Short mmCIF file of C-alpha atoms in Angstrom, two decimals:
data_model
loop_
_atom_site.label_atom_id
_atom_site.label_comp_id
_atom_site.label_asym_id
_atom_site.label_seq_id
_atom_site.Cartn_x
_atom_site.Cartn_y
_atom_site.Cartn_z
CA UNK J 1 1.62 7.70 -20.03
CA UNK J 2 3.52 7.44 -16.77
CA UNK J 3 6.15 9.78 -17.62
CA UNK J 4 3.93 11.91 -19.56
CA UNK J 5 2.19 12.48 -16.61
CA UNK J 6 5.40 12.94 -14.47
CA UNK J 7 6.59 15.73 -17.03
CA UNK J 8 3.39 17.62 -16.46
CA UNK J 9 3.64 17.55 -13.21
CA UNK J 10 7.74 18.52 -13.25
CA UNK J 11 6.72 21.40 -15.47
CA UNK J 12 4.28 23.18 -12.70
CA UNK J 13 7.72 22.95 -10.07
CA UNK J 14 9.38 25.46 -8.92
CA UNK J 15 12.73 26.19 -10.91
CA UNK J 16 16.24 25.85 -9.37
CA UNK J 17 17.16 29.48 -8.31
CA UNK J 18 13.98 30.44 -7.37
CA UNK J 19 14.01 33.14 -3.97
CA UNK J 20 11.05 32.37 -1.64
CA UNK J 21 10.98 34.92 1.46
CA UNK J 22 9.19 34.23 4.96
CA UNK J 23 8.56 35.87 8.03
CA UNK J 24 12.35 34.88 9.45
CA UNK J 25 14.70 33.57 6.33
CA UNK J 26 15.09 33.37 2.86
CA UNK J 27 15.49 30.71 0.99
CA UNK J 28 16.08 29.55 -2.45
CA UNK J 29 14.84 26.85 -4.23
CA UNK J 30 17.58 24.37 -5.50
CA UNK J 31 15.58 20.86 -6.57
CA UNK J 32 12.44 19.03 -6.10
CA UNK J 33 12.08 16.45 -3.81
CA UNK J 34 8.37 14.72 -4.38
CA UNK J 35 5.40 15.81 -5.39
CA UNK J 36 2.13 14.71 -4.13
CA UNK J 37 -1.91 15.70 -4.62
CA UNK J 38 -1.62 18.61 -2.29
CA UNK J 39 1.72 19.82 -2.35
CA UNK J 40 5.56 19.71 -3.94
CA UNK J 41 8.34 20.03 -1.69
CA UNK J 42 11.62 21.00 -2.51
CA UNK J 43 15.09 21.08 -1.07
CA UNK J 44 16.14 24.72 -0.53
CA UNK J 45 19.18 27.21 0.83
CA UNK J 46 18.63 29.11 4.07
CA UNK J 47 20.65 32.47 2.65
CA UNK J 48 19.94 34.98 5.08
CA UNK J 49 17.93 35.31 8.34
CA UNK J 50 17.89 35.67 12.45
CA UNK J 51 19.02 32.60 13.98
CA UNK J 52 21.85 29.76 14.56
CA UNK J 53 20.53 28.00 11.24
CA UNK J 54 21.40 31.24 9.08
CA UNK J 55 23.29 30.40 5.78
CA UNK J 56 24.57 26.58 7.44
CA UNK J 57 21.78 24.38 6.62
CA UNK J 58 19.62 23.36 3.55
CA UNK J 59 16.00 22.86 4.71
CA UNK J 60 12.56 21.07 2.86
CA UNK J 61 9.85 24.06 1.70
CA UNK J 62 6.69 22.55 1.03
CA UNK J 63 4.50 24.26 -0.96
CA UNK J 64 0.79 24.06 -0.95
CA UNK J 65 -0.37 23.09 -4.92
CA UNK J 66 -3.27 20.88 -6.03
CA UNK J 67 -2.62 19.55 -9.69
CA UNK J 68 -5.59 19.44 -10.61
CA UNK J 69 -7.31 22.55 -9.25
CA UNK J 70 -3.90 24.83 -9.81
CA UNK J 71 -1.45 25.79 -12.75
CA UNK J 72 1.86 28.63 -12.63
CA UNK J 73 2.29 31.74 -14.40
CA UNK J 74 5.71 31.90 -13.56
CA UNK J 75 5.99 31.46 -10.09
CA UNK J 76 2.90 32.49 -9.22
CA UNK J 77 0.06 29.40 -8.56
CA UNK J 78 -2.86 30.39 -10.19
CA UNK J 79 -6.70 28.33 -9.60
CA UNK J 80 -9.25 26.84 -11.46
CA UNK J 81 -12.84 27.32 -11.59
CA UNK J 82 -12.42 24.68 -8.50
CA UNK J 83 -11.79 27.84 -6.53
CA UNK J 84 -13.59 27.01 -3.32
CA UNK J 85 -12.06 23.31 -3.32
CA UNK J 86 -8.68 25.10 -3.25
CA UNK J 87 -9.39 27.88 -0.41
CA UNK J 88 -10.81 25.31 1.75
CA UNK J 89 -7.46 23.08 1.35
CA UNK J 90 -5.23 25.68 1.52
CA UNK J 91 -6.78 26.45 5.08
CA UNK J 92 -6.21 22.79 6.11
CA UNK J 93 -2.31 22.84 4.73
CA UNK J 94 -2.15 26.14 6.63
CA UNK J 95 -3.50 24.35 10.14
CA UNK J 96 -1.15 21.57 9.24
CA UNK J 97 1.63 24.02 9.56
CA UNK J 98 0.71 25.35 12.40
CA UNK J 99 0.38 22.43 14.27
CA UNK J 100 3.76 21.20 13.35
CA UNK J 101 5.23 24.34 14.25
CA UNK J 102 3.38 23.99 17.62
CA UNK J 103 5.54 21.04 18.17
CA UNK J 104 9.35 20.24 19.80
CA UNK J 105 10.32 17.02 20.18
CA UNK J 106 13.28 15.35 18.27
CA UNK J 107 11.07 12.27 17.03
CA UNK J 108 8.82 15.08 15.26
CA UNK J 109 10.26 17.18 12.02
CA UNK J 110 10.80 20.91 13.18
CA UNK J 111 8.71 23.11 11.35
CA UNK J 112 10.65 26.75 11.02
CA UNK J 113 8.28 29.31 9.75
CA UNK J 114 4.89 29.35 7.30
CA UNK J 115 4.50 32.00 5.05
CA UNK J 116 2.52 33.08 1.69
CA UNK J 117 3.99 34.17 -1.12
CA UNK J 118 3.07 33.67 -5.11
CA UNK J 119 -0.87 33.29 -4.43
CA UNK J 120 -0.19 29.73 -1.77
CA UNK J 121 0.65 28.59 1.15
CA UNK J 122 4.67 27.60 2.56
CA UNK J 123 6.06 26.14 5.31
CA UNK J 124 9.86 25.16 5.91
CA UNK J 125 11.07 22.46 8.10
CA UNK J 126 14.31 20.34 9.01
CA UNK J 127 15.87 18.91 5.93
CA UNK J 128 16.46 15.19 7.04
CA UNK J 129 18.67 13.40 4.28
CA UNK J 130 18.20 9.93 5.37
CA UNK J 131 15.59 9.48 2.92
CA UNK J 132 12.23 7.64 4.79
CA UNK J 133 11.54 4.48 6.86
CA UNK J 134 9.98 3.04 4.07
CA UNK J 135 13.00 3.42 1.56
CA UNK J 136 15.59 1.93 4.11
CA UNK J 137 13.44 -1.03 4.58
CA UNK J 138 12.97 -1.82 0.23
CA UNK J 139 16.69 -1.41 0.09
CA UNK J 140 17.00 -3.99 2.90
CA UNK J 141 14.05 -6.32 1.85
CA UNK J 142 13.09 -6.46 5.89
CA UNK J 143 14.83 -5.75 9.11
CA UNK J 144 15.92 -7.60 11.66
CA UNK J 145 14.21 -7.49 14.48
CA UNK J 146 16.63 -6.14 16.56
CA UNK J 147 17.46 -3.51 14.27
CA UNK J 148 13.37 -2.79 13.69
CA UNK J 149 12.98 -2.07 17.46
CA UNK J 150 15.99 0.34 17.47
CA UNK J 151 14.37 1.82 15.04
CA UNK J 152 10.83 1.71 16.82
CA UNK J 153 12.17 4.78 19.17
CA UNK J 154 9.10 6.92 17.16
CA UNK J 155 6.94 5.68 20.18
CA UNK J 156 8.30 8.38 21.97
CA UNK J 157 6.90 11.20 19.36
CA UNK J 158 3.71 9.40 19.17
CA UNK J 159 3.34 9.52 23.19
CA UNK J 160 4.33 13.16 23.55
CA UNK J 161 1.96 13.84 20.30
CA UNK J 162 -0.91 12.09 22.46
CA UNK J 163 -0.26 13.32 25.41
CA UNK J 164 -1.00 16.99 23.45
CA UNK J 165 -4.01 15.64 22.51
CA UNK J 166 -3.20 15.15 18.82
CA UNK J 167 -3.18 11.67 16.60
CA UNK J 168 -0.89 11.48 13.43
CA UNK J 169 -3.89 9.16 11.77
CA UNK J 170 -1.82 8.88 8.64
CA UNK J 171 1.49 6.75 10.18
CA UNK J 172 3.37 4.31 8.21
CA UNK J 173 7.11 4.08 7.12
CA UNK J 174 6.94 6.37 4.19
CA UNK J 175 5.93 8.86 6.70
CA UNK J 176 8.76 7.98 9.21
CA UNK J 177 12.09 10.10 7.98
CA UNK J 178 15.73 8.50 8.77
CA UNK J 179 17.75 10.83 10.49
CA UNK J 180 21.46 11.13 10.82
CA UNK J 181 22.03 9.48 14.39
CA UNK J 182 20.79 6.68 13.33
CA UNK J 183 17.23 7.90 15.11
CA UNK J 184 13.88 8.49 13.01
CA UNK J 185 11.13 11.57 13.02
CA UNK J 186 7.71 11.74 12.06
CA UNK J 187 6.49 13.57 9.24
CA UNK J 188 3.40 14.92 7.17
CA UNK J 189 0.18 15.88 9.44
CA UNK J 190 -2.23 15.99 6.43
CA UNK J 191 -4.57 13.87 8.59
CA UNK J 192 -3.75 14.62 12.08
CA UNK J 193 -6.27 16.30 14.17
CA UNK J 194 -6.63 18.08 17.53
CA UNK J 195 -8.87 16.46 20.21
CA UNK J 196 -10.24 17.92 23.38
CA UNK J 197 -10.36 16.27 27.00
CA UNK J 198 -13.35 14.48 26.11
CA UNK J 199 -11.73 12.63 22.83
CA UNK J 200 -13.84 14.20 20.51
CA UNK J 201 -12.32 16.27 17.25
CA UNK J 202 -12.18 20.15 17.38
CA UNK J 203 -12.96 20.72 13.68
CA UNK J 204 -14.93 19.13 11.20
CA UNK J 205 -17.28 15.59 11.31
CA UNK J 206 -14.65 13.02 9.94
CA UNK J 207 -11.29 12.54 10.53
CA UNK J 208 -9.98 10.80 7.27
CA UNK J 209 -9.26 7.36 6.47
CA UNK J 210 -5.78 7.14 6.62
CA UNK J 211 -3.74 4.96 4.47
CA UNK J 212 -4.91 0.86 3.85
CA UNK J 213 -3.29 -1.23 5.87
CA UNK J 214 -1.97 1.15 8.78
CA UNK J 215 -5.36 1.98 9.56
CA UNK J 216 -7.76 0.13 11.24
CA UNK J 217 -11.74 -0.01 10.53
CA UNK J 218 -13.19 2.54 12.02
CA UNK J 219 -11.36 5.12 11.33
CA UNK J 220 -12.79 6.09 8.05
CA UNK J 221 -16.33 6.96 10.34
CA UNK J 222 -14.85 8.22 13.62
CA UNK J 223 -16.18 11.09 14.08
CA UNK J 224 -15.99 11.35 17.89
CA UNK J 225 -19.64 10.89 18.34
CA UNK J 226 -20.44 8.30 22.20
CA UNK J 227 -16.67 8.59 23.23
CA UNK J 228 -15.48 9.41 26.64
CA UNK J 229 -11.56 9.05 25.86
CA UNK J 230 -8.84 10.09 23.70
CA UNK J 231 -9.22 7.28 21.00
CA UNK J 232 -4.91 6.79 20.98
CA UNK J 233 -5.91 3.32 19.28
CA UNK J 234 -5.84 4.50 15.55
CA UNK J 235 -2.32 5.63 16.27
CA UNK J 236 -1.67 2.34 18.21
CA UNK J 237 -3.04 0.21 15.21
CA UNK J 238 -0.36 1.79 12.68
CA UNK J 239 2.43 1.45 15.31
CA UNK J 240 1.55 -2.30 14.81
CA UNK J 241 1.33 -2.21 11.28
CA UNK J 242 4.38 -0.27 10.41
CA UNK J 243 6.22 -2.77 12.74
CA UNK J 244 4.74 -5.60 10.69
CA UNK J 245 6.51 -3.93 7.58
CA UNK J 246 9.59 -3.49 9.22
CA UNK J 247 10.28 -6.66 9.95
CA UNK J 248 8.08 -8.88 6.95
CA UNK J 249 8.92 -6.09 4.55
CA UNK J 250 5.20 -6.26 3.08
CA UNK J 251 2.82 -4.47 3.33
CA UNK J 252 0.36 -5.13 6.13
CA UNK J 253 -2.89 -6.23 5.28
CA UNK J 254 -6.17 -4.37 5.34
CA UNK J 255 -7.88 -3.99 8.22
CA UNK J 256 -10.97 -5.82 7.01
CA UNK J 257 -8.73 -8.92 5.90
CA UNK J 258 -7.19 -8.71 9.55
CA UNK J 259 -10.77 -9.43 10.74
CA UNK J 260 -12.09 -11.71 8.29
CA UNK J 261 -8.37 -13.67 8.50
CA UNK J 262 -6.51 -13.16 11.04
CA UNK J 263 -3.02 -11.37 11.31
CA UNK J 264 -0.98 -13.53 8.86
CA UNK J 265 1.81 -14.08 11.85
CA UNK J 266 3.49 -17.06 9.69
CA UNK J 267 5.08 -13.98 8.13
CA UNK J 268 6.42 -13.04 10.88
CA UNK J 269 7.92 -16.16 12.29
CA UNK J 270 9.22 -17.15 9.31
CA UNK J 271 12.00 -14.19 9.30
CA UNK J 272 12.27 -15.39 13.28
CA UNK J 273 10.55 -12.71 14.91
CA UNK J 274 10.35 -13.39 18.50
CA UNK J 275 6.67 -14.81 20.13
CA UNK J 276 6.95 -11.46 22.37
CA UNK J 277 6.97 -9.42 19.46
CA UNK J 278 4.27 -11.30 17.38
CA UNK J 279 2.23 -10.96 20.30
CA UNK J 280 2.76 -7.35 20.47
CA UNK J 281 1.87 -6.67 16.93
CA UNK J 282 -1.36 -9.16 17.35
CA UNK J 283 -2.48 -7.19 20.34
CA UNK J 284 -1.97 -3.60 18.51
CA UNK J 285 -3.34 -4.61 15.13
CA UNK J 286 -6.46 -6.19 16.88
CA UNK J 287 -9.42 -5.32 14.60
CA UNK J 288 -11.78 -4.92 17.68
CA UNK J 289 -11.12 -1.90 19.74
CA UNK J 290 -12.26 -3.26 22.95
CA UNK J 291 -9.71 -5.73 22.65
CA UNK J 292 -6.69 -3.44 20.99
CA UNK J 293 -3.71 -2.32 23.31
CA UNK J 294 -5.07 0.82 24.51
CA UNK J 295 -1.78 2.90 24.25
CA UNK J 296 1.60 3.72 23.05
CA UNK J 297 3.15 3.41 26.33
CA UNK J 298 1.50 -0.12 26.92
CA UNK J 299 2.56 -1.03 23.43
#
């Protein structure tokens, strides 16, 4: 059933060869890369276009398709009777593009251009060929810790995203990219949402429950409602959980089971992980808000 399903899902890609034209470049499709509920991405050819990256660079397109609201007639996306389901997530994959186009800073994939073509929604970005945080880490079975705070440099992006006013609410290694220099960037801002001054969300009631075990409780009801800050500690709890993985290589545990439990830190100490660094996890992964380090820069 598995790779029935996968050979459904190939079969609605995009086919090698394929021309895709934006605003600035044009590109054309070589392979897939992933496909997930709301989108495929593939690996693509800058061929022509203003700018230094003309013709020198291949680049990720992702493509906005829900497979089970959408189908192709050739390489046009056509919709179901689920219409209104797709419009209203094709806006949201549209904002998502926008906001990572909004950002520079080399901890944060570089969005190029969006565009629409064949009845969806594009947007290319920065090919990075490392493959992602969470791959590097299965291949290794855990890092070191030495190595895992090297790696932990994606504080930076996180600060400079908060300091815009914006939480990730969706960050774990399989959202963490491996980059040539050895350094890592942040992708895929399906979740992430703008805040004002006063900490409370710009659009919509809820914010999304993020991924289980990066994201702590009360997340899945935030919805900015009797809050007077910026609430940087959703962002802060999956800094602490995706160090956990790092260095365990397991997945952290639910944030429920962290308050019920306790943070299973005999994990941690038995790969030698020093007590500063348990500590720091502890503190960031603290189920209570109240008592959870309050920032990435205090983290």
């Amino acid at each position: 059933m598995r790779n029935l399903y996968y050979q459904l899902i190939m079969k609605t890609d995009l086919s090698s060869g394929i021309m895709l034209k934006g605003s600035a470049y044009t590109y054309r499709i070589e392979r897939t890369l992933g496909s997930g509920t709301f989108g495929i991405t593939y690996l693509a050819t800058i061929l022509s276009g203003a700018g230094a990256l003309d013709g020198k660079v291949h680049v990720c397109i992702k493509e906005f398709f829900m497979h089970d609201v959408n189908g192709r007639e050739g390489s046009a996306v056509t919709a179901s009777t689920k219409n209104g389901l797709w419009n209203d997530y094709r806006k949201k994959f549209e904002r998502e593009a926008r906001r990572l186009a909004a950002i520079k800073h080399p901890g944060v994939v570089q969005v190029l251009e969006a565009f629409n073509q064949n009845n969806t929604s594009y947007y290319s970005m920065e090919y990075l060929g490392g493959g992602s945080l969470d791959g590097y880490i299965k291949k290794k079975g855990h890092l070191t810790e030495p190595e895992a705070l090297r790696l932990f440099n994606v504080t930076d992006a996180m600060s400079y995203l908060h300091a815009q006013h914006m939480l990730h609410l969706d960050l774990k290694p399989g959202n963490i990219m491996m980059k040539d220099d050895g350094t890592t960037a942040i992708i895929d801002f399906g979740l992430a949402k703008q805040f004002d001054s006063n900490g409370n969300p710009e659009s919509s009631s809820t914010i999304g429950a993020g991924t289980p075990g990066y994201a702590p409780i009360e997340q899945a009801h935030y919805n900015g409602e009797n809050r007077t800050a910026f609430p940087a500690t959703m962002d802060v709890y999956a800094l602490g959980a995706t160090l956990f993985k790092m260095l365990t290589g397991q997945r952290p545990p639910e944030a429920s089971q962290v308050l019920n439990e306790g943070l299973p830190t005999d994990e941690l100490h038995r790969y030698g992980v020093s007590q500063r660094t348990v500590s720091a996890i502890e503190h960031a992964m603290e189920p209570m808000v109240a008592r959870r380090t309050p920032t990435v820069a205090a983290l």
